[in-house]
């Protein structure tokens, strides 16, 4: 090898095993074949050689044929019979005539060559060089193959991720369209109806009671569209790091009371009975509007996925934090999905295109984290779900994240 100037790490060097019962032979051979790109291991017996063979990965074994105890051929046979050593090329060093060459039974099974005593230095060098070069080429091919395999794996993974992202975008667009079209359609049909009533002179339809109902219904449709659009805006603000938190002193107990009342209609529509158990006067330093968003998202989910069973919301404090718990008794969430649901646009039942957009928990978690807190979920499939929001009372707004 002409790479003499290159410093090679030991584990990149080719390991050569030389076996001879006479130390002076080992020394002489070692001198002939030593080079910067190889490490030479010597053994004075077949047994010692086997121990080394099992421990190291050799590029070549040079075996003296005539040794007391296990001779070179016997050692070679043992090597051929062992998986780890079967493919190591062997060069026998023999003093006998060339007819001996064929005495080794494993001749056809692997690379085998012969050197004859007295050793011709140039022949030994070139033979060993050929085997070392072969070994290094094989290693290089193996290395390239591993890199190729790894690249292929990364490519396949990237492709799968891209396809997933594309599918999510398509789903997202179709849900947005549906979610906007439904309330818009309702509003449109209502305006048509009212126009007809006016044309017919049917003013009874516009009595104070009917008007109040009409306005309530309209407001509901409009609110659901506003919510959808602000969720989309928040999601893109989180992505671009522009969602701001404006903390102020907030009474969380009162906020929960208000939200329970505010979502009562929704709860009733879902057939859920809502019960609140809150510690009184839990006061902290938070962005009230954002905390409201977190809780409304959890309550909406509890109604939506709670299977019409009762929903409990609780509030307590400990160790300088406030903890809000929202528990439902619906379908629950499989363990492997429990992390995923906090990701953007993740919806567990994508066949159900009529449900939400998968933004609620993502936004809620980002908002909780922006307050120095967090959200987690405890659930078993079929056993309902318990969402826990922890918020530090001091509202340790993450300076770096305050403007997420
Ligand atoms: N209480 C729950 N019980 C069972 N599954 C839930 C519950 N809350 C959330 N999930 C699952 O997690 C998914 C993500 O919830 P998330 O609130 O982020 O989105 P969404 O409710 O689908 O839509 P959005 O909140 O944007 O209207 C839901 O689609 C649902 O599959
Ligand atoms: Mg939701």
CSV table of C-alpha atoms in Angstrom, one decimal, residues 33-371:
chain,number,residue,atom,x,y,z
A,33,UNK,CA,5.0,-8.4,5.9
A,34,UNK,CA,4.7,-5.5,8.4
A,35,UNK,CA,3.2,-2.2,7.0
A,36,UNK,CA,1.4,0.8,8.3
A,37,UNK,CA,-2.0,-0.5,7.0
A,38,UNK,CA,-1.9,-3.7,9.0
A,39,UNK,CA,-1.7,-5.2,12.5
A,40,UNK,CA,0.1,-8.5,12.9
A,41,UNK,CA,-0.9,-11.1,15.5
A,42,UNK,CA,1.4,-14.1,16.2
A,43,UNK,CA,0.5,-17.4,17.7
A,44,UNK,CA,2.9,-20.3,18.4
A,45,UNK,CA,0.4,-23.1,18.3
A,46,UNK,CA,-2.9,-24.0,16.7
A,47,UNK,CA,-4.7,-23.6,20.0
A,48,UNK,CA,-3.3,-20.1,20.6
A,49,UNK,CA,-4.3,-19.2,17.0
A,50,UNK,CA,-7.9,-20.4,17.5
A,51,UNK,CA,-8.2,-18.2,20.6
A,52,UNK,CA,-7.1,-15.2,18.5
A,53,UNK,CA,-9.3,-16.2,15.6
A,54,UNK,CA,-12.4,-16.1,17.7
A,55,UNK,CA,-11.5,-12.8,19.2
A,56,UNK,CA,-10.5,-10.8,16.1
A,57,UNK,CA,-11.6,-10.3,12.5
A,58,UNK,CA,-8.7,-11.4,10.3
A,59,UNK,CA,-8.0,-10.4,6.7
A,60,UNK,CA,-5.6,-13.4,6.3
A,61,UNK,CA,-4.1,-16.3,8.2
A,62,UNK,CA,-0.6,-17.5,7.4
A,63,UNK,CA,-0.2,-21.0,8.8
A,64,UNK,CA,3.0,-23.0,9.2
A,65,UNK,CA,2.1,-26.5,8.0
A,66,UNK,CA,4.5,-28.5,10.2
A,67,UNK,CA,3.8,-27.8,13.9
A,68,UNK,CA,3.9,-30.1,16.9
A,69,UNK,CA,0.4,-30.7,18.2
A,70,UNK,CA,-2.2,-29.3,15.9
A,71,UNK,CA,-0.6,-28.8,12.5
A,72,UNK,CA,-1.5,-26.1,9.9
A,73,UNK,CA,-3.9,-28.3,8.0
A,74,UNK,CA,-5.8,-29.4,11.1
A,75,UNK,CA,-6.1,-25.8,12.2
A,76,UNK,CA,-7.3,-24.8,8.7
A,77,UNK,CA,-10.0,-27.5,8.9
A,78,UNK,CA,-11.2,-26.2,12.2
A,79,UNK,CA,-11.3,-22.8,10.7
A,80,UNK,CA,-13.4,-24.0,7.8
A,81,UNK,CA,-15.8,-25.6,10.2
A,82,UNK,CA,-16.5,-22.5,12.1
A,83,UNK,CA,-18.8,-19.8,10.8
A,84,UNK,CA,-16.8,-16.8,12.1
A,85,UNK,CA,-13.5,-18.1,10.5
A,86,UNK,CA,-14.8,-19.9,7.5
A,87,UNK,CA,-14.1,-17.1,5.0
A,88,UNK,CA,-10.6,-16.1,6.2
A,89,UNK,CA,-8.2,-16.7,3.4
A,90,UNK,CA,-5.3,-19.0,4.3
A,91,UNK,CA,-1.7,-19.1,3.1
A,92,UNK,CA,0.2,-22.3,4.2
A,93,UNK,CA,3.9,-22.1,4.7
A,94,UNK,CA,5.4,-25.5,3.9
A,95,UNK,CA,8.9,-26.9,3.7
A,96,UNK,CA,7.7,-29.9,1.7
A,97,UNK,CA,7.3,-30.4,-2.0
A,98,UNK,CA,4.4,-29.0,-4.0
A,99,UNK,CA,2.5,-32.3,-3.9
A,100,UNK,CA,1.6,-31.4,-0.4
A,101,UNK,CA,-0.4,-28.5,-1.7
A,102,UNK,CA,-3.5,-30.6,-2.2
A,103,UNK,CA,-3.4,-32.3,1.1
A,104,UNK,CA,-5.7,-29.7,2.6
A,105,UNK,CA,-9.3,-30.9,2.0
A,106,UNK,CA,-10.8,-27.5,2.2
A,107,UNK,CA,-8.9,-26.5,-0.8
A,108,UNK,CA,-11.9,-25.7,-2.9
A,109,UNK,CA,-13.9,-24.1,-0.2
A,110,UNK,CA,-12.1,-20.8,0.2
A,111,UNK,CA,-9.1,-18.8,-0.8
A,112,UNK,CA,-6.0,-20.9,-0.1
A,113,UNK,CA,-2.5,-20.3,-1.2
A,114,UNK,CA,1.0,-21.7,-0.5
A,115,UNK,CA,4.4,-20.3,0.3
A,116,UNK,CA,7.5,-22.5,0.3
A,117,UNK,CA,10.5,-22.5,2.5
A,118,UNK,CA,13.0,-20.9,2.2
A,119,UNK,CA,10.7,-17.9,1.8
A,120,UNK,CA,11.2,-15.7,-1.2
A,121,UNK,CA,10.8,-12.2,0.4
A,122,UNK,CA,9.4,-10.5,-2.7
A,123,UNK,CA,6.8,-13.3,-3.3
A,124,UNK,CA,5.7,-13.3,0.3
A,125,UNK,CA,5.2,-9.5,0.2
A,126,UNK,CA,3.3,-9.4,-3.0
A,127,UNK,CA,1.0,-12.4,-2.0
A,128,UNK,CA,0.2,-10.8,1.3
A,129,UNK,CA,-0.4,-7.4,-0.4
A,130,UNK,CA,-2.9,-9.0,-2.7
A,131,UNK,CA,-4.9,-10.5,0.1
A,132,UNK,CA,-4.8,-7.3,2.2
A,133,UNK,CA,-5.9,-5.2,-0.9
A,134,UNK,CA,-8.8,-7.7,-1.5
A,135,UNK,CA,-9.9,-7.5,2.1
A,136,UNK,CA,-9.8,-3.7,2.1
A,137,UNK,CA,-11.8,-3.6,-1.1
A,138,UNK,CA,-14.4,-5.9,0.3
A,139,UNK,CA,-14.6,-3.8,3.4
A,140,UNK,CA,-15.0,-0.6,1.3
A,141,UNK,CA,-17.8,-2.3,-0.7
A,142,UNK,CA,-19.5,-3.3,2.6
A,143,UNK,CA,-19.2,0.2,3.9
A,144,UNK,CA,-20.7,1.7,0.7
A,145,UNK,CA,-23.5,-0.8,0.9
A,146,UNK,CA,-24.3,0.2,4.4
A,147,UNK,CA,-24.3,3.9,3.4
A,148,UNK,CA,-26.5,3.0,0.4
A,149,UNK,CA,-28.9,1.1,2.7
A,150,UNK,CA,-29.1,3.9,5.2
A,151,UNK,CA,-29.7,6.5,2.4
A,152,UNK,CA,-32.4,4.2,1.0
A,153,UNK,CA,-34.0,4.0,4.4
A,154,UNK,CA,-33.9,7.8,4.9
A,155,UNK,CA,-35.4,8.3,1.5
A,156,UNK,CA,-38.2,5.9,2.2
A,157,UNK,CA,-38.9,7.6,5.5
A,158,UNK,CA,-38.9,11.1,4.0
A,159,UNK,CA,-41.2,9.9,1.2
A,160,UNK,CA,-43.6,8.4,3.8
A,161,UNK,CA,-43.5,11.7,5.8
A,162,UNK,CA,-44.2,13.7,2.7
A,163,UNK,CA,-47.1,11.5,1.7
A,164,UNK,CA,-48.4,11.8,5.3
A,165,UNK,CA,-48.1,15.6,5.2
A,166,UNK,CA,-49.8,15.8,1.8
A,167,UNK,CA,-52.6,13.6,2.9
A,168,UNK,CA,-53.0,15.7,6.0
A,169,UNK,CA,-53.1,18.8,3.9
A,170,UNK,CA,-55.8,17.3,1.6
A,171,UNK,CA,-57.8,16.1,4.6
A,172,UNK,CA,-57.4,19.5,6.2
A,173,UNK,CA,-58.7,21.4,3.1
A,174,UNK,CA,-61.7,19.1,2.8
A,175,UNK,CA,-62.6,19.5,6.5
A,176,UNK,CA,-62.1,23.3,6.4
A,177,UNK,CA,-64.4,23.4,3.4
A,178,UNK,CA,-67.0,21.2,5.1
A,179,UNK,CA,-66.8,23.1,8.4
A,180,UNK,CA,-67.2,26.4,6.8
A,181,UNK,CA,-69.9,25.3,4.3
A,182,UNK,CA,-72.2,23.8,7.0
A,183,UNK,CA,-72.8,27.0,9.0
A,184,UNK,CA,-72.8,29.1,5.8
A,185,UNK,CA,-75.4,26.9,4.3
A,186,UNK,CA,-77.6,27.1,7.4
A,187,UNK,CA,-77.3,30.9,7.4
A,188,UNK,CA,-78.0,31.0,3.7
A,189,UNK,CA,-81.1,28.8,4.0
A,190,UNK,CA,-82.3,31.0,6.9
A,191,UNK,CA,-81.9,34.2,4.9
A,192,UNK,CA,-83.9,32.7,2.0
A,193,UNK,CA,-86.6,31.6,4.4
A,194,UNK,CA,-86.8,35.1,6.0
A,195,UNK,CA,-86.9,36.8,2.6
A,196,UNK,CA,-89.8,34.5,1.7
A,197,UNK,CA,-91.6,35.4,4.9
A,198,UNK,CA,-91.1,39.1,4.3
A,199,UNK,CA,-92.4,38.8,0.7
A,200,UNK,CA,-95.5,36.9,2.0
A,201,UNK,CA,-96.0,39.5,4.6
A,202,UNK,CA,-95.7,36.9,7.3
A,203,UNK,CA,-94.5,39.2,10.1
A,204,UNK,CA,-95.5,36.8,12.8
A,205,UNK,CA,-92.2,34.9,12.0
A,206,UNK,CA,-90.4,38.1,13.3
A,207,UNK,CA,-92.1,38.3,16.7
A,208,UNK,CA,-89.7,39.3,19.5
A,209,UNK,CA,-89.4,35.6,20.7
A,210,UNK,CA,-88.8,34.3,17.2
A,211,UNK,CA,-86.2,37.0,16.5
A,212,UNK,CA,-84.3,36.2,19.7
A,213,UNK,CA,-84.2,32.5,18.6
A,214,UNK,CA,-83.1,33.5,15.1
A,215,UNK,CA,-80.3,35.6,16.4
A,216,UNK,CA,-79.1,32.9,18.8
A,217,UNK,CA,-79.0,30.4,16.0
A,218,UNK,CA,-77.2,32.8,13.7
A,219,UNK,CA,-74.7,33.7,16.4
A,220,UNK,CA,-74.0,29.9,16.9
A,221,UNK,CA,-73.2,29.4,13.3
A,222,UNK,CA,-71.1,32.6,13.1
A,223,UNK,CA,-69.2,31.7,16.3
A,224,UNK,CA,-68.3,28.2,15.0
A,225,UNK,CA,-66.9,29.8,11.8
A,226,UNK,CA,-64.9,32.4,13.9
A,227,UNK,CA,-63.5,29.7,16.0
A,228,UNK,CA,-62.4,27.7,13.0
A,229,UNK,CA,-60.7,30.6,11.5
A,230,UNK,CA,-59.0,31.8,14.7
A,231,UNK,CA,-57.7,28.2,15.2
A,232,UNK,CA,-56.2,28.3,11.7
A,233,UNK,CA,-54.7,31.7,12.4
A,234,UNK,CA,-53.3,30.5,15.8
A,235,UNK,CA,-51.8,27.4,14.2
A,236,UNK,CA,-50.0,29.4,11.6
A,237,UNK,CA,-48.9,31.9,14.3
A,238,UNK,CA,-47.5,29.2,16.4
A,239,UNK,CA,-45.6,27.9,13.3
A,240,UNK,CA,-44.1,31.3,12.6
A,241,UNK,CA,-43.5,32.1,16.3
A,242,UNK,CA,-45.9,35.0,16.5
A,243,UNK,CA,-48.5,33.9,19.0
A,244,UNK,CA,-48.3,36.2,22.0
A,245,UNK,CA,-49.1,35.7,25.6
A,246,UNK,CA,-50.3,38.6,27.7
A,247,UNK,CA,-50.4,37.5,31.3
A,248,UNK,CA,-52.3,39.3,34.0
A,249,UNK,CA,-53.8,38.4,37.4
A,250,UNK,CA,-56.5,35.8,36.7
A,251,UNK,CA,-59.0,34.1,38.9
A,252,UNK,CA,-59.1,30.6,37.5
A,253,UNK,CA,-61.9,29.4,39.7
A,254,UNK,CA,-64.2,32.2,38.3
A,255,UNK,CA,-63.0,31.5,34.8
A,256,UNK,CA,-63.9,27.8,35.1
A,257,UNK,CA,-67.3,28.7,36.5
A,258,UNK,CA,-68.0,31.0,33.6
A,259,UNK,CA,-66.8,28.5,31.0
A,260,UNK,CA,-69.0,25.7,32.5
A,261,UNK,CA,-72.0,28.1,32.1
A,262,UNK,CA,-70.9,29.2,28.7
A,263,UNK,CA,-70.6,25.7,27.3
A,264,UNK,CA,-73.8,24.4,29.0
A,265,UNK,CA,-75.7,24.6,25.7
A,266,UNK,CA,-73.0,22.6,23.9
A,267,UNK,CA,-72.9,20.1,26.7
A,268,UNK,CA,-76.6,19.6,26.6
A,269,UNK,CA,-76.6,19.3,22.8
A,270,UNK,CA,-74.0,16.4,23.2
A,271,UNK,CA,-76.1,14.9,25.9
A,272,UNK,CA,-73.3,15.3,28.5
A,273,UNK,CA,-73.9,16.3,32.1
A,274,UNK,CA,-71.1,18.6,33.2
A,275,UNK,CA,-70.0,18.8,36.8
A,276,UNK,CA,-67.4,21.2,38.3
A,277,UNK,CA,-65.4,20.7,41.4
A,278,UNK,CA,-63.1,23.7,41.8
A,279,UNK,CA,-61.0,25.0,44.6
A,280,UNK,CA,-62.0,28.6,45.3
A,281,UNK,CA,-60.1,31.7,44.4
A,282,UNK,CA,-57.2,30.0,42.5
A,283,UNK,CA,-55.4,33.1,41.4
A,284,UNK,CA,-52.4,33.2,39.1
A,285,UNK,CA,-50.6,35.2,36.5
A,286,UNK,CA,-51.8,34.0,33.2
A,287,UNK,CA,-53.3,35.2,29.9
A,288,UNK,CA,-56.9,34.6,30.6
A,289,UNK,CA,-58.0,34.5,27.0
A,290,UNK,CA,-55.4,31.8,26.2
A,291,UNK,CA,-56.3,29.7,29.3
A,292,UNK,CA,-59.9,29.9,28.3
A,293,UNK,CA,-58.9,28.6,24.9
A,294,UNK,CA,-57.1,25.6,26.5
A,295,UNK,CA,-60.1,24.7,28.6
A,296,UNK,CA,-62.7,25.3,25.9
A,297,UNK,CA,-60.7,23.0,23.6
A,298,UNK,CA,-60.6,20.2,26.3
A,299,UNK,CA,-64.3,20.7,27.1
A,300,UNK,CA,-65.3,20.6,23.4
A,301,UNK,CA,-63.3,17.4,23.0
A,302,UNK,CA,-64.9,15.9,26.1
A,303,UNK,CA,-68.4,16.6,24.6
A,304,UNK,CA,-67.4,15.5,21.2
A,305,UNK,CA,-65.7,12.3,22.1
A,306,UNK,CA,-67.4,11.7,25.5
A,307,UNK,CA,-70.1,9.5,24.1
A,308,UNK,CA,-72.9,11.5,25.8
A,309,UNK,CA,-71.7,10.5,29.3
A,310,UNK,CA,-71.0,12.8,32.1
A,311,UNK,CA,-68.0,15.1,32.1
A,312,UNK,CA,-66.1,16.3,35.2
A,313,UNK,CA,-64.0,19.3,35.4
A,314,UNK,CA,-61.9,19.9,38.5
A,315,UNK,CA,-59.4,22.5,39.8
A,316,UNK,CA,-56.8,22.2,42.5
A,317,UNK,CA,-53.4,23.7,43.5
A,318,UNK,CA,-50.2,22.1,44.9
A,319,UNK,CA,-46.5,22.9,44.9
A,320,UNK,CA,-47.0,26.3,43.2
A,321,UNK,CA,-49.1,25.0,40.3
A,322,UNK,CA,-52.7,25.0,39.4
A,323,UNK,CA,-54.0,21.7,37.9
A,324,UNK,CA,-57.2,21.6,35.8
A,325,UNK,CA,-58.6,18.1,35.1
A,326,UNK,CA,-61.1,17.4,32.4
A,327,UNK,CA,-62.4,13.8,32.6
A,328,UNK,CA,-64.9,12.2,30.2
A,329,UNK,CA,-66.2,8.6,30.0
A,330,UNK,CA,-66.2,8.1,26.2
A,331,UNK,CA,-64.1,6.0,23.9
A,332,UNK,CA,-60.7,6.8,25.4
A,333,UNK,CA,-57.4,6.9,23.6
A,334,UNK,CA,-55.1,4.0,22.8
A,335,UNK,CA,-51.7,4.3,24.5
A,336,UNK,CA,-49.8,4.6,21.2
A,337,UNK,CA,-51.9,7.5,20.1
A,338,UNK,CA,-51.6,9.5,23.4
A,339,UNK,CA,-48.5,11.5,22.3
A,340,UNK,CA,-49.7,11.9,18.7
A,341,UNK,CA,-53.0,13.7,19.5
A,342,UNK,CA,-51.0,16.7,20.6
A,343,UNK,CA,-49.4,17.1,17.2
A,344,UNK,CA,-50.8,19.4,14.6
A,345,UNK,CA,-53.7,18.1,12.5
A,346,UNK,CA,-53.6,14.7,14.2
A,347,UNK,CA,-57.1,13.1,14.3
A,348,UNK,CA,-57.3,9.5,15.4
A,349,UNK,CA,-60.3,8.6,13.2
A,350,UNK,CA,-59.5,10.1,9.9
A,351,UNK,CA,-62.4,8.2,8.3
A,352,UNK,CA,-64.6,10.5,10.3
A,353,UNK,CA,-64.1,13.6,8.1
A,354,UNK,CA,-67.1,15.3,9.7
A,355,UNK,CA,-65.4,15.8,13.0
A,356,UNK,CA,-62.7,18.3,14.0
A,357,UNK,CA,-59.5,19.5,12.4
A,358,UNK,CA,-57.0,18.2,14.8
A,359,UNK,CA,-55.9,21.7,15.9
A,360,UNK,CA,-57.4,21.9,19.3
A,361,UNK,CA,-55.0,19.9,21.4
A,362,UNK,CA,-52.0,21.1,19.5
A,363,UNK,CA,-52.9,24.7,20.2
A,364,UNK,CA,-53.8,23.9,23.8
A,365,UNK,CA,-50.5,22.3,24.5
A,366,UNK,CA,-48.5,25.1,22.9
A,367,UNK,CA,-50.5,27.6,25.0
A,368,UNK,CA,-49.9,25.6,28.2
A,369,UNK,CA,-46.2,25.4,27.4
A,370,UNK,CA,-46.0,29.1,26.7
A,371,UNK,CA,-47.2,29.6,30.3
